[in-house]
Amino acid sequence: MALTPELQTLTKAFSGLGVDEKALVATLGKSHPEERQSFRKATPHFFKVDERSFERWDDHHVKLLKHEFLRFKNAVVLWTMHPWERDARLAKEALKKGPESYGILVEIACTRSSEELLGARKAYHSLFDHSIEEDVAYHIDGPEGKLLVALVSAYRYEGSKVKDDTAKSEAKTLVNAIQHADKRNPNEDDEVIRILSTRSKPHLKEDLDHAVRLKETVQCLCTPDKYFSKVLEVSLRTDVHKHSKKGLTRVIVTRADSDMREIKEEFKNHHGVSLVEKIEEMANGNYKDFLLTLLARGG
């Protein structure tokens, strides 16, 4: 059944990231019962015919819509938080969600300055009456937990001085750990953990000049623009898990005041389309407008 232009607008308002509140008010508020029935019958991905002969919302889609209506609220709440509280709450949520969200802990530990990470640990104490280190150790077992405890505990030197001989030596350690990863998890190597959790970012970049690119920990530390560009690209796909979609709000809210210009440049260079254009295509309503406003701050 063909939809009228008004109900086509309504369908689009319910699709994508966020919802188009203005279109919903203007179109749905003025619609007649017959128009709404036509909409229900013509959108089987939203509604299905009940055995008692009426069209009802698909339960799964109702759950998804709840998340979409909340995106704008969540973005605004995160943006108005003190950065320390924001990172503390993001870390707590990541621990609750489980392994698929542990990358957020790496993100926080490796892309914040030493003072910012210390502030997040202070906020975590105040909010949850625990240290983030003890909660990470409690929730995450084995080598991964050992590495993450070290990362969230770090207070790195942030100067520019690097000892080249030391960097070369530690690069060999990292290369050796990677080459033998099939025999021993690099996260079990105390030297690898020491290097990743204590060395300054300029020092680790020097390590990479002598070694190979590591996984997300080193990417967060040394090339955060590439890391965040990847998170954004994944979050804007249509077929990803809801946890991955949250990355769009998280990255834009937490990086809008710092390195968003570099992230936008990397996104366009790597994906051939600007981040602004992609968000305009995929997002809706107040949520889209708010994200675009934050992006404009970064130039």
PDB file of C-alpha atoms in Angstrom, residues 64-255:
ATOM      1  CA  LEU A  64      14.297  -0.010  19.756  1.00  0.00           C
ATOM      2  CA  LEU A  65      12.174   3.133  19.579  1.00  0.00           C
ATOM      3  CA  LYS A  66      12.507   3.642  23.321  1.00  0.00           C
ATOM      4  CA  HIS A  67      16.270   3.766  22.845  1.00  0.00           C
ATOM      5  CA  GLU A  68      15.924   6.196  19.938  1.00  0.00           C
ATOM      6  CA  PHE A  69      13.681   8.566  21.916  1.00  0.00           C
ATOM      7  CA  LEU A  70      16.264   8.526  24.721  1.00  0.00           C
ATOM      8  CA  ARG A  71      19.270   9.377  22.551  1.00  0.00           C
ATOM      9  CA  PHE A  72      18.728  13.138  22.680  1.00  0.00           C
ATOM     10  CA  LYS A  73      18.129  13.104  26.440  1.00  0.00           C
ATOM     11  CA  ASN A  74      21.197  10.976  27.082  1.00  0.00           C
ATOM     12  CA  ALA A  75      23.388  13.181  24.899  1.00  0.00           C
ATOM     13  CA  VAL A  76      22.270  16.349  26.694  1.00  0.00           C
ATOM     14  CA  VAL A  77      22.707  14.796  30.145  1.00  0.00           C
ATOM     15  CA  LEU A  78      26.222  13.580  29.306  1.00  0.00           C
ATOM     16  CA  TRP A  79      27.179  16.930  27.826  1.00  0.00           C
ATOM     17  CA  THR A  80      26.117  18.883  30.932  1.00  0.00           C
ATOM     18  CA  MET A  81      28.023  16.583  33.314  1.00  0.00           C
ATOM     19  CA  HIS A  82      31.414  17.509  34.698  1.00  0.00           C
ATOM     20  CA  PRO A  83      33.919  15.520  32.579  1.00  0.00           C
ATOM     21  CA  TRP A  84      35.113  13.613  35.655  1.00  0.00           C
ATOM     22  CA  GLU A  85      31.577  12.461  36.484  1.00  0.00           C
ATOM     23  CA  ARG A  86      30.893  11.643  32.851  1.00  0.00           C
ATOM     24  CA  ASP A  87      33.918   9.360  32.573  1.00  0.00           C
ATOM     25  CA  ALA A  88      33.181   7.730  35.919  1.00  0.00           C
ATOM     26  CA  ARG A  89      29.610   6.913  34.892  1.00  0.00           C
ATOM     27  CA  LEU A  90      30.707   5.671  31.472  1.00  0.00           C
ATOM     28  CA  ALA A  91      33.234   3.377  33.164  1.00  0.00           C
ATOM     29  CA  LYS A  92      30.618   2.055  35.586  1.00  0.00           C
ATOM     30  CA  GLU A  93      28.186   1.360  32.758  1.00  0.00           C
ATOM     31  CA  ALA A  94      30.910  -0.436  30.776  1.00  0.00           C
ATOM     32  CA  LEU A  95      31.609  -2.719  33.726  1.00  0.00           C
ATOM     33  CA  LYS A  96      27.895  -3.511  34.059  1.00  0.00           C
ATOM     34  CA  LYS A  97      27.465  -4.239  30.340  1.00  0.00           C
ATOM     35  CA  GLY A  98      30.291  -6.750  30.246  1.00  0.00           C
ATOM     36  CA  PRO A  99      33.056  -7.697  27.784  1.00  0.00           C
ATOM     37  CA  GLU A 100      31.490  -6.049  24.722  1.00  0.00           C
ATOM     38  CA  SER A 101      31.901  -2.666  26.472  1.00  0.00           C
ATOM     39  CA  TYR A 102      35.336  -3.035  28.036  1.00  0.00           C
ATOM     40  CA  GLY A 103      36.819  -1.071  25.152  1.00  0.00           C
ATOM     41  CA  ILE A 104      35.270   2.026  26.758  1.00  0.00           C
ATOM     42  CA  LEU A 105      37.594   1.528  29.745  1.00  0.00           C
ATOM     43  CA  VAL A 106      40.559   1.485  27.374  1.00  0.00           C
ATOM     44  CA  GLU A 107      39.171   4.578  25.668  1.00  0.00           C
ATOM     45  CA  ILE A 108      38.899   6.512  28.930  1.00  0.00           C
ATOM     46  CA  ALA A 109      42.244   5.362  30.321  1.00  0.00           C
ATOM     47  CA  CYS A 110      44.200   6.038  27.146  1.00  0.00           C
ATOM     48  CA  THR A 111      42.712   9.197  25.643  1.00  0.00           C
ATOM     49  CA  ARG A 112      42.394  11.345  28.766  1.00  0.00           C
ATOM     50  CA  SER A 113      45.245  13.352  30.247  1.00  0.00           C
ATOM     51  CA  SER A 114      46.747  12.189  33.524  1.00  0.00           C
ATOM     52  CA  GLU A 115      44.822  14.850  35.427  1.00  0.00           C
ATOM     53  CA  GLU A 116      41.567  13.983  33.660  1.00  0.00           C
ATOM     54  CA  LEU A 117      41.970  10.296  34.475  1.00  0.00           C
ATOM     55  CA  LEU A 118      42.805  11.116  38.081  1.00  0.00           C
ATOM     56  CA  GLY A 119      39.678  13.261  38.219  1.00  0.00           C
ATOM     57  CA  ALA A 120      37.576  10.398  36.867  1.00  0.00           C
ATOM     58  CA  ARG A 121      38.947   8.143  39.602  1.00  0.00           C
ATOM     59  CA  LYS A 122      38.048  10.756  42.233  1.00  0.00           C
ATOM     60  CA  ALA A 123      34.527  11.060  40.822  1.00  0.00           C
ATOM     61  CA  TYR A 124      34.161   7.263  40.794  1.00  0.00           C
ATOM     62  CA  HIS A 125      35.003   7.230  44.523  1.00  0.00           C
ATOM     63  CA  SER A 126      32.366   9.858  45.259  1.00  0.00           C
ATOM     64  CA  LEU A 127      29.638   8.327  43.109  1.00  0.00           C
ATOM     65  CA  PHE A 128      30.025   4.619  43.858  1.00  0.00           C
ATOM     66  CA  ASP A 129      31.966   4.326  47.158  1.00  0.00           C
ATOM     67  CA  HIS A 130      34.532   2.112  45.435  1.00  0.00           C
ATOM     68  CA  SER A 131      37.683   2.729  43.477  1.00  0.00           C
ATOM     69  CA  ILE A 132      37.523   2.101  39.762  1.00  0.00           C
ATOM     70  CA  GLU A 133      40.618  -0.097  40.144  1.00  0.00           C
ATOM     71  CA  GLU A 134      38.938  -2.474  42.577  1.00  0.00           C
ATOM     72  CA  ASP A 135      35.768  -2.684  40.478  1.00  0.00           C
ATOM     73  CA  VAL A 136      37.767  -3.447  37.333  1.00  0.00           C
ATOM     74  CA  ALA A 137      39.715  -6.118  39.220  1.00  0.00           C
ATOM     75  CA  TYR A 138      36.479  -7.606  40.591  1.00  0.00           C
ATOM     76  CA  HIS A 139      34.579  -7.731  37.295  1.00  0.00           C
ATOM     77  CA  ILE A 140      37.354  -8.624  34.856  1.00  0.00           C
ATOM     78  CA  ASP A 141      39.423 -11.737  35.415  1.00  0.00           C
ATOM     79  CA  GLY A 142      42.718 -12.880  33.985  1.00  0.00           C
ATOM     80  CA  PRO A 143      45.238 -11.029  31.832  1.00  0.00           C
ATOM     81  CA  GLU A 144      42.693  -8.558  30.457  1.00  0.00           C
ATOM     82  CA  GLY A 145      41.758  -7.468  33.965  1.00  0.00           C
ATOM     83  CA  LYS A 146      45.420  -7.096  34.888  1.00  0.00           C
ATOM     84  CA  LEU A 147      46.046  -4.795  31.933  1.00  0.00           C
ATOM     85  CA  LEU A 148      42.901  -2.729  32.521  1.00  0.00           C
ATOM     86  CA  VAL A 149      43.657  -2.224  36.224  1.00  0.00           C
ATOM     87  CA  ALA A 150      47.098  -0.935  35.258  1.00  0.00           C
ATOM     88  CA  LEU A 151      45.670   1.374  32.596  1.00  0.00           C
ATOM     89  CA  VAL A 152      42.982   2.982  34.770  1.00  0.00           C
ATOM     90  CA  SER A 153      45.563   3.408  37.573  1.00  0.00           C
ATOM     91  CA  ALA A 154      48.099   5.186  35.363  1.00  0.00           C
ATOM     92  CA  TYR A 155      49.410   8.706  35.875  1.00  0.00           C
ATOM     93  CA  ARG A 156      51.678   9.258  32.891  1.00  0.00           C
ATOM     94  CA  TYR A 157      54.485  11.701  32.316  1.00  0.00           C
ATOM     95  CA  GLU A 158      53.152  14.165  29.735  1.00  0.00           C
ATOM     96  CA  GLY A 159      56.321  15.928  28.690  1.00  0.00           C
ATOM     97  CA  SER A 160      57.983  15.612  25.310  1.00  0.00           C
ATOM     98  CA  LYS A 161      61.307  14.047  26.307  1.00  0.00           C
ATOM     99  CA  VAL A 162      61.891  10.499  25.025  1.00  0.00           C
ATOM    100  CA  LYS A 163      64.960   8.296  25.460  1.00  0.00           C
ATOM    101  CA  ASP A 164      65.499   6.706  22.067  1.00  0.00           C
ATOM    102  CA  ASP A 165      67.553   3.772  23.348  1.00  0.00           C
ATOM    103  CA  THR A 166      64.850   2.886  25.854  1.00  0.00           C
ATOM    104  CA  ALA A 167      62.156   3.185  23.199  1.00  0.00           C
ATOM    105  CA  LYS A 168      64.069   0.832  20.881  1.00  0.00           C
ATOM    106  CA  SER A 169      64.539  -1.701  23.678  1.00  0.00           C
ATOM    107  CA  GLU A 170      60.880  -1.604  24.668  1.00  0.00           C
ATOM    108  CA  ALA A 171      59.812  -1.844  21.024  1.00  0.00           C
ATOM    109  CA  LYS A 172      61.630  -5.173  20.874  1.00  0.00           C
ATOM    110  CA  THR A 173      59.670  -6.289  23.925  1.00  0.00           C
ATOM    111  CA  LEU A 174      56.383  -5.338  22.278  1.00  0.00           C
ATOM    112  CA  VAL A 175      57.308  -6.975  18.975  1.00  0.00           C
ATOM    113  CA  ASN A 176      58.325 -10.164  20.734  1.00  0.00           C
ATOM    114  CA  ALA A 177      55.054 -10.245  22.684  1.00  0.00           C
ATOM    115  CA  ILE A 178      53.030  -9.831  19.495  1.00  0.00           C
ATOM    116  CA  GLN A 179      55.008 -12.404  17.550  1.00  0.00           C
ATOM    117  CA  HIS A 180      54.436 -14.997  20.247  1.00  0.00           C
ATOM    118  CA  ALA A 181      50.834 -14.085  21.001  1.00  0.00           C
ATOM    119  CA  ASP A 182      49.701 -17.538  19.857  1.00  0.00           C
ATOM    120  CA  LYS A 183      51.758 -19.086  22.652  1.00  0.00           C
ATOM    121  CA  ARG A 184      51.250 -16.481  25.350  1.00  0.00           C
ATOM    122  CA  ASN A 185      48.716 -13.677  25.719  1.00  0.00           C
ATOM    123  CA  PRO A 186      50.650 -10.358  25.605  1.00  0.00           C
ATOM    124  CA  ASN A 187      48.468  -9.174  28.483  1.00  0.00           C
ATOM    125  CA  GLU A 188      50.201 -11.782  30.665  1.00  0.00           C
ATOM    126  CA  ASP A 189      53.580 -10.155  30.094  1.00  0.00           C
ATOM    127  CA  ASP A 190      54.409  -7.844  32.991  1.00  0.00           C
ATOM    128  CA  GLU A 191      56.807  -5.853  30.814  1.00  0.00           C
ATOM    129  CA  VAL A 192      54.128  -5.202  28.199  1.00  0.00           C
ATOM    130  CA  ILE A 193      51.714  -4.016  30.893  1.00  0.00           C
ATOM    131  CA  ARG A 194      54.406  -1.820  32.453  1.00  0.00           C
ATOM    132  CA  ILE A 195      55.184  -0.184  29.114  1.00  0.00           C
ATOM    133  CA  LEU A 196      51.567   0.412  28.124  1.00  0.00           C
ATOM    134  CA  SER A 197      50.456   1.692  31.515  1.00  0.00           C
ATOM    135  CA  THR A 198      53.390   3.904  32.517  1.00  0.00           C
ATOM    136  CA  ARG A 199      55.133   5.308  29.456  1.00  0.00           C
ATOM    137  CA  SER A 200      54.239   8.726  28.077  1.00  0.00           C
ATOM    138  CA  LYS A 201      52.350   8.950  24.815  1.00  0.00           C
ATOM    139  CA  PRO A 202      55.338  10.485  22.949  1.00  0.00           C
ATOM    140  CA  HIS A 203      57.448   7.591  24.225  1.00  0.00           C
ATOM    141  CA  LEU A 204      54.896   5.031  23.004  1.00  0.00           C
ATOM    142  CA  LYS A 205      54.758   6.740  19.622  1.00  0.00           C
ATOM    143  CA  GLU A 206      58.515   6.354  19.450  1.00  0.00           C
ATOM    144  CA  ASP A 207      58.060   2.691  20.347  1.00  0.00           C
ATOM    145  CA  LEU A 208      55.724   2.337  17.386  1.00  0.00           C
ATOM    146  CA  ASP A 209      58.283   3.850  15.063  1.00  0.00           C
ATOM    147  CA  HIS A 210      60.460   0.867  15.912  1.00  0.00           C
ATOM    148  CA  ALA A 211      57.696  -1.743  16.211  1.00  0.00           C
ATOM    149  CA  VAL A 212      54.342  -2.663  14.669  1.00  0.00           C
ATOM    150  CA  ARG A 213      50.923  -1.196  15.417  1.00  0.00           C
ATOM    151  CA  LEU A 214      49.272  -2.766  18.423  1.00  0.00           C
ATOM    152  CA  LYS A 215      45.571  -3.145  19.051  1.00  0.00           C
ATOM    153  CA  GLU A 216      43.130  -0.667  20.565  1.00  0.00           C
ATOM    154  CA  THR A 217      45.185   0.198  23.658  1.00  0.00           C
ATOM    155  CA  VAL A 218      48.107   1.599  21.716  1.00  0.00           C
ATOM    156  CA  GLN A 219      45.807   3.080  19.077  1.00  0.00           C
ATOM    157  CA  CYS A 220      43.924   4.983  21.782  1.00  0.00           C
ATOM    158  CA  LEU A 221      47.201   6.197  23.254  1.00  0.00           C
ATOM    159  CA  CYS A 222      49.001   7.128  20.055  1.00  0.00           C
ATOM    160  CA  THR A 223      46.410   7.708  17.329  1.00  0.00           C
ATOM    161  CA  PRO A 224      43.138   8.563  19.075  1.00  0.00           C
ATOM    162  CA  ASP A 225      41.774  10.235  15.938  1.00  0.00           C
ATOM    163  CA  LYS A 226      41.984   6.893  14.081  1.00  0.00           C
ATOM    164  CA  TYR A 227      40.476   5.020  17.028  1.00  0.00           C
ATOM    165  CA  PHE A 228      37.542   7.415  17.453  1.00  0.00           C
ATOM    166  CA  SER A 229      36.958   7.588  13.693  1.00  0.00           C
ATOM    167  CA  LYS A 230      36.527   3.814  13.698  1.00  0.00           C
ATOM    168  CA  VAL A 231      34.142   3.917  16.672  1.00  0.00           C
ATOM    169  CA  LEU A 232      32.042   6.551  14.905  1.00  0.00           C
ATOM    170  CA  GLU A 233      31.984   4.622  11.628  1.00  0.00           C
ATOM    171  CA  VAL A 234      30.775   1.477  13.391  1.00  0.00           C
ATOM    172  CA  SER A 235      28.154   3.401  15.398  1.00  0.00           C
ATOM    173  CA  LEU A 236      26.654   4.818  12.187  1.00  0.00           C
ATOM    174  CA  ARG A 237      26.088   1.444  10.555  1.00  0.00           C
ATOM    175  CA  THR A 238      22.499   0.274  10.303  1.00  0.00           C
ATOM    176  CA  ASP A 239      23.090  -3.307  11.443  1.00  0.00           C
ATOM    177  CA  VAL A 240      25.155  -2.946  14.624  1.00  0.00           C
ATOM    178  CA  HIS A 241      24.292  -3.747  18.239  1.00  0.00           C
ATOM    179  CA  LYS A 242      22.732  -1.003  20.363  1.00  0.00           C
ATOM    180  CA  HIS A 243      25.893  -0.834  22.491  1.00  0.00           C
ATOM    181  CA  SER A 244      27.928   0.071  19.411  1.00  0.00           C
ATOM    182  CA  LYS A 245      25.389   2.747  18.432  1.00  0.00           C
ATOM    183  CA  LYS A 246      25.978   4.452  21.777  1.00  0.00           C
ATOM    184  CA  GLY A 247      29.492   5.200  20.604  1.00  0.00           C
ATOM    185  CA  LEU A 248      28.164   8.061  18.469  1.00  0.00           C
ATOM    186  CA  THR A 249      26.911  10.013  21.479  1.00  0.00           C
ATOM    187  CA  ARG A 250      29.863   9.055  23.667  1.00  0.00           C
ATOM    188  CA  VAL A 251      32.588  10.081  21.245  1.00  0.00           C
ATOM    189  CA  ILE A 252      31.033  13.381  20.150  1.00  0.00           C
ATOM    190  CA  VAL A 253      30.126  14.448  23.686  1.00  0.00           C
ATOM    191  CA  THR A 254      33.505  13.545  25.194  1.00  0.00           C
ATOM    192  CA  ARG A 255      35.708  14.846  22.347  1.00  0.00           C
TER     193      ARG A 255
END
